[in-house]
Amino acid sequence: MYSRKFDIKDEEIFQLLRDISDWYGYDFTEYSKASMKRRILRLINLDNFANFNSFRNRIKLDEVYFLRFVEEITVNVTEMFRDPKFFRSLREDVLPNIAHHSFIKIWHAGCATGEEVYSMAILLHEAGLLEKSLLYATDLNAQVLETVSKGIYPLRHMKLYSENYINSGGKFDFSNYYTANYDNVKFSKFLVQRLVTSTHNLVSDGSFNEFQLILCRNVLIYFEKQLQDRAIRLFDASLEVGGYLALGSKEALKYVDVYKRYQHVGKEKIWKKLS
Amino acid sequence: MEKTILSIPSHLVVIGGSAGSLHVMLSMVAQLKSNANVSIVFIMHRKAAADDLLTPLLQSRTKWPVIEISDKDPLLVQTVYVAPADYHVLIEKDFTFSLDVSEKIHFCRPAIDITFESAADLFRHSATGILLSGANADGVEGLIYLKDRGGICMVQDPETAEVPYMPKQAIEKVAIDRVIHPDEIATYINSLI
Ligand SMILES: C[S@@+](CC[C@H](N)C(=O)[O-])C[C@H]1O[C@@H](n2cnc3c(N)ncnc32)[C@H](O)[C@@H]1O
């Protein structure tokens, strides 16, 4: 919620983002401003700063606090099998067409705490492809990646995830994929083993491999148009011809010229690279 | 380019609703007229479901285009925009929408508060927030924010609301400009020319 104690001007936010880019090399200047403003006001409230200047100074002088800033400014909310129809389409329209590769590489860009990556690993397992697959899970926020490599999640979410799993076309008992321990579950080792995590910033980092499938869902909504274009170009450069790009359910490729070389597949936000 | 600039509405009406708000919207959109210089953003609490029929249902009742918001969609005049299930909706300075999947507010995503606040930031005194029937606490904070920035605050007359909690809460906590009968919402919107 916005604070009503004080308001901050758009210029102040923009100046702070420019300074942060100078001080720490993280560039948030091309993030969507309305949502950036909300995140900043939320953090100022949460940490009880008296005014915008003391917030700004803390970021400048305290490197550890800057890490908190990154963790809190990014939106790391995610779910397993979010949009079950999307995962159904991966099962039906994508996996059969990449199955012939002797080695399958998949990139989850902006994976947050990794629920989507484990969902993908389960799909691959059920298609008999997991053993020859590697899932690269990257995010700008190093903190969330620790959760990804541990594969430990709250038990209370499993009811929803299990429903989502079934709606995505899952035919097995979802609870077979994890062991429960008090309030948490730990996903099975054969899933965790196929994951590789690394920090990667879509604003400044380049291509690091060639993939058969790239997923970047609900990350581009936080970027302004130019930055979206940069990310899409990066995905294009990291995708083999015949590979697939998947975006969030309200995101599209339509404003980027790269689009001409891609073909929309199925009913979800999935495109195949033609050339 | 020029055309896009001309087609930005001079007034924005954000309508928030929860339980019992659908039929109010359905009869309201049927009465929208073509000389209004306004757009409507409808934020309705509902479960994320594969077969979300809200947008086609509204479209079947009105000549105005009804659009479920996607990332970066432009805000155009005489259009009814619907917040997609499971996304918060904000409006940017360049009159495009941005979406956000951050934490639920009052257990809601989309949250009415967020769009009221964002509309207030951009449209100030040319923003109207209307809170309809519902059992949730969402929307009140947003109305207070909107009021502080010169916007116009309305609630559905609780007497007419299927679930009066939401409008009643707002009346208690915000200096409401108008308690409106559902039949008069379209008349009000049509008067914004
Ligand atoms: C809402 S989550 C999306 C999680 C998952 N893909 C899903 O759809 O459920 C957005 C993620 O994008 C990450 N992110 C934001 N900016 C980024 C950037 N410049 N480079 C890489 N990741 C970024 C955030 O840290 C966050 O974890």
CSV table of C-alpha atoms in Angstrom, one decimal, chain B:
chain,number,residue,atom,x,y,z
B,1,MET,CA,1.0,8.8,-33.5
B,2,GLU,CA,-1.3,11.9,-33.4
B,3,LYS,CA,-4.3,9.6,-33.4
B,4,THR,CA,-3.1,7.8,-30.3
B,5,ILE,CA,-2.6,11.0,-28.5
B,6,LEU,CA,-6.1,12.2,-29.4
B,7,SER,CA,-7.7,9.0,-28.2
B,8,ILE,CA,-6.5,9.1,-24.6
B,9,PRO,CA,-9.5,9.7,-22.4
B,10,SER,CA,-9.7,12.9,-20.5
B,11,HIS,CA,-11.3,11.1,-17.6
B,12,LEU,CA,-10.8,7.7,-16.1
B,13,VAL,CA,-13.4,5.8,-14.0
B,14,VAL,CA,-12.0,2.8,-12.0
B,15,ILE,CA,-14.7,0.5,-10.7
B,16,GLY,CA,-13.9,-2.0,-8.1
B,17,GLY,CA,-16.3,-4.9,-7.2
B,18,SER,CA,-16.4,-8.2,-5.5
B,19,ALA,CA,-19.3,-10.5,-4.6
B,20,GLY,CA,-22.6,-9.1,-6.1
B,21,SER,CA,-21.0,-6.6,-8.5
B,22,LEU,CA,-21.3,-8.5,-11.8
B,23,HIS,CA,-24.9,-7.8,-12.5
B,24,VAL,CA,-24.4,-4.1,-11.7
B,25,MET,CA,-21.6,-3.9,-14.3
B,26,LEU,CA,-23.6,-5.9,-16.9
B,27,SER,CA,-26.5,-3.6,-16.8
B,28,MET,CA,-24.3,-0.5,-16.6
B,29,VAL,CA,-22.2,-1.2,-19.7
B,30,ALA,CA,-25.3,-1.8,-21.7
B,31,GLN,CA,-26.2,1.9,-21.3
B,32,LEU,CA,-22.8,3.5,-22.3
B,33,LYS,CA,-23.0,6.2,-25.0
B,34,SER,CA,-20.6,7.1,-27.7
B,35,ASN,CA,-20.0,10.7,-26.8
B,36,ALA,CA,-18.3,10.1,-23.5
B,37,ASN,CA,-14.6,11.1,-23.2
B,38,VAL,CA,-13.8,8.5,-20.7
B,39,SER,CA,-12.5,5.0,-20.2
B,40,ILE,CA,-13.4,2.4,-17.6
B,41,VAL,CA,-11.2,0.0,-15.7
B,42,PHE,CA,-13.0,-2.7,-13.9
B,43,ILE,CA,-11.3,-4.6,-11.1
B,44,MET,CA,-13.2,-7.6,-10.0
B,45,HIS,CA,-12.2,-10.1,-7.4
B,46,ARG,CA,-12.5,-13.6,-8.7
B,47,LYS,CA,-10.6,-16.9,-8.7
B,48,ALA,CA,-8.1,-17.5,-11.4
B,49,ALA,CA,-9.8,-20.0,-13.6
B,50,ALA,CA,-9.1,-21.4,-17.0
B,51,ASP,CA,-12.5,-20.4,-18.3
B,52,ASP,CA,-12.7,-16.7,-17.2
B,53,LEU,CA,-15.8,-15.5,-18.9
B,54,LEU,CA,-16.0,-12.0,-17.4
B,55,THR,CA,-14.7,-10.2,-20.5
B,56,PRO,CA,-16.8,-11.9,-23.1
B,57,LEU,CA,-19.9,-11.6,-20.8
B,58,LEU,CA,-19.4,-7.8,-20.5
B,59,GLN,CA,-18.7,-7.6,-24.3
B,60,SER,CA,-22.0,-9.3,-25.1
B,61,ARG,CA,-23.8,-6.3,-23.4
B,62,THR,CA,-22.1,-3.3,-24.9
B,63,LYS,CA,-20.9,-1.6,-28.1
B,64,TRP,CA,-17.8,-0.3,-26.3
B,65,PRO,CA,-14.8,-2.6,-26.8
B,66,VAL,CA,-14.2,-4.7,-23.7
B,67,ILE,CA,-10.5,-5.7,-23.3
B,68,GLU,CA,-8.9,-7.9,-20.8
B,69,ILE,CA,-5.7,-6.0,-20.0
B,70,SER,CA,-2.4,-7.4,-21.3
B,71,ASP,CA,1.1,-6.0,-20.6
B,72,LYS,CA,1.7,-2.6,-22.2
B,73,ASP,CA,-1.8,-2.2,-23.6
B,74,PRO,CA,-2.5,1.5,-24.4
B,75,LEU,CA,-5.3,3.2,-22.5
B,76,LEU,CA,-7.8,4.3,-25.1
B,77,VAL,CA,-11.0,6.3,-24.9
B,78,GLN,CA,-14.5,4.7,-24.7
B,79,THR,CA,-13.1,1.3,-23.8
B,80,VAL,CA,-13.9,-1.0,-20.9
B,81,TYR,CA,-10.7,-2.5,-19.5
B,82,VAL,CA,-10.9,-5.6,-17.3
B,83,ALA,CA,-8.2,-6.6,-14.9
B,84,PRO,CA,-7.0,-10.1,-15.6
B,85,ALA,CA,-7.4,-12.7,-12.8
B,86,ASP,CA,-4.2,-13.0,-10.7
B,87,TYR,CA,-2.6,-9.7,-11.8
B,88,HIS,CA,-2.6,-6.2,-10.2
B,89,VAL,CA,-3.1,-3.4,-12.7
B,90,LEU,CA,-1.2,-0.1,-12.8
B,91,ILE,CA,-1.2,2.7,-15.3
B,92,GLU,CA,2.1,4.3,-16.5
B,93,LYS,CA,2.7,8.0,-17.4
B,94,ASP,CA,2.7,7.2,-21.1
B,95,PHE,CA,-0.9,5.9,-20.7
B,96,THR,CA,-0.1,2.2,-21.0
B,97,PHE,CA,-1.0,-0.4,-18.5
B,98,SER,CA,1.5,-2.4,-16.6
B,99,LEU,CA,0.8,-5.6,-14.7
B,100,ASP,CA,2.2,-7.0,-11.5
B,101,VAL,CA,2.0,-10.3,-9.7
B,102,SER,CA,3.3,-9.1,-6.3
B,103,GLU,CA,1.8,-10.1,-3.0
B,104,LYS,CA,-2.0,-10.2,-2.6
B,105,ILE,CA,-3.6,-7.3,-0.8
B,106,HIS,CA,-6.5,-8.2,1.5
B,107,PHE,CA,-6.1,-11.7,0.0
B,108,CYS,CA,-6.8,-10.1,-3.5
B,109,ARG,CA,-5.0,-10.0,-6.8
B,110,PRO,CA,-6.1,-8.0,-8.6
B,111,ALA,CA,-6.4,-5.5,-5.8
B,112,ILE,CA,-8.7,-2.5,-6.2
B,113,ASP,CA,-6.5,-0.4,-3.9
B,114,ILE,CA,-3.6,-0.6,-6.3
B,115,THR,CA,-5.5,0.6,-9.4
B,116,PHE,CA,-7.3,3.4,-7.5
B,117,GLU,CA,-3.9,4.7,-6.3
B,118,SER,CA,-2.3,4.4,-9.7
B,119,ALA,CA,-5.3,6.1,-11.4
B,120,ALA,CA,-5.1,8.9,-8.8
B,121,ASP,CA,-1.4,9.5,-9.5
B,122,LEU,CA,-2.0,9.9,-13.3
B,123,PHE,CA,-5.5,11.4,-13.5
B,124,ARG,CA,-5.7,13.3,-10.2
B,125,HIS,CA,-9.0,15.3,-10.3
B,126,SER,CA,-10.0,13.5,-13.5
B,127,ALA,CA,-10.1,10.2,-11.8
B,128,THR,CA,-13.2,8.7,-10.3
B,129,GLY,CA,-13.2,5.6,-8.1
B,130,ILE,CA,-16.4,3.7,-7.6
B,131,LEU,CA,-16.7,0.8,-5.1
B,132,LEU,CA,-19.5,-1.7,-5.7
B,133,SER,CA,-20.9,-4.6,-3.7
B,134,GLY,CA,-18.6,-6.9,-1.9
B,135,ALA,CA,-17.5,-8.5,1.3
B,136,ASN,CA,-13.8,-7.4,1.3
B,137,ALA,CA,-11.8,-4.7,2.9
B,138,ASP,CA,-10.0,-3.9,-0.4
B,139,GLY,CA,-10.7,-0.5,-2.0
B,140,VAL,CA,-11.0,1.7,1.0
B,141,GLU,CA,-7.4,2.6,1.3
B,142,GLY,CA,-7.3,3.3,-2.4
B,143,LEU,CA,-10.3,5.6,-2.2
B,144,ILE,CA,-8.6,7.6,0.6
B,145,TYR,CA,-5.6,8.0,-1.6
B,146,LEU,CA,-7.7,9.1,-4.5
B,147,LYS,CA,-9.5,11.6,-2.4
B,148,ASP,CA,-6.3,13.1,-1.2
B,149,ARG,CA,-5.2,13.7,-4.7
B,150,GLY,CA,-8.4,15.4,-5.8
B,151,GLY,CA,-10.2,12.5,-7.3
B,152,ILE,CA,-13.9,11.8,-7.1
B,153,CYS,CA,-15.0,9.0,-4.7
B,154,MET,CA,-18.3,7.1,-5.1
B,155,VAL,CA,-19.8,4.0,-3.7
B,156,GLN,CA,-22.8,1.9,-4.7
B,157,ASP,CA,-25.7,2.7,-2.4
B,158,PRO,CA,-25.4,0.0,0.2
B,159,GLU,CA,-29.2,-0.4,0.3
B,160,THR,CA,-29.0,-1.7,-3.3
B,161,ALA,CA,-25.9,-3.8,-2.8
B,162,GLU,CA,-26.1,-7.6,-2.6
B,163,VAL,CA,-23.2,-7.5,-0.1
B,164,PRO,CA,-23.1,-4.0,1.4
B,165,TYR,CA,-19.9,-4.5,3.5
B,166,MET,CA,-17.5,-2.9,1.0
B,167,PRO,CA,-19.5,0.3,0.2
B,168,LYS,CA,-20.4,0.6,3.9
B,169,GLN,CA,-16.7,0.4,5.0
B,170,ALA,CA,-15.9,3.1,2.5
B,171,ILE,CA,-18.7,5.4,3.7
B,172,GLU,CA,-17.4,5.1,7.3
B,173,LYS,CA,-13.8,5.8,6.4
B,174,VAL,CA,-13.8,8.2,3.4
B,175,ALA,CA,-15.4,11.5,2.6
B,176,ILE,CA,-17.5,10.0,-0.2
B,177,ASP,CA,-18.6,12.4,-2.9
B,178,ARG,CA,-21.6,10.5,-4.0
B,179,VAL,CA,-23.5,7.4,-2.9
B,180,ILE,CA,-24.8,6.3,-6.2
B,181,HIS,CA,-27.7,4.1,-7.3
B,182,PRO,CA,-26.6,1.3,-9.7
B,183,ASP,CA,-28.9,2.6,-12.4
B,184,GLU,CA,-27.2,6.0,-12.3
B,185,ILE,CA,-23.6,4.9,-12.8
B,186,ALA,CA,-24.0,4.8,-16.6
B,187,THR,CA,-25.7,8.2,-16.6
B,188,TYR,CA,-22.8,9.6,-14.7
B,189,ILE,CA,-20.2,8.1,-17.0
B,190,ASN,CA,-22.1,9.3,-20.1
B,191,SER,CA,-22.0,12.8,-18.7
B,192,LEU,CA,-18.2,12.9,-18.8
B,193,ILE,CA,-17.8,14.5,-22.2
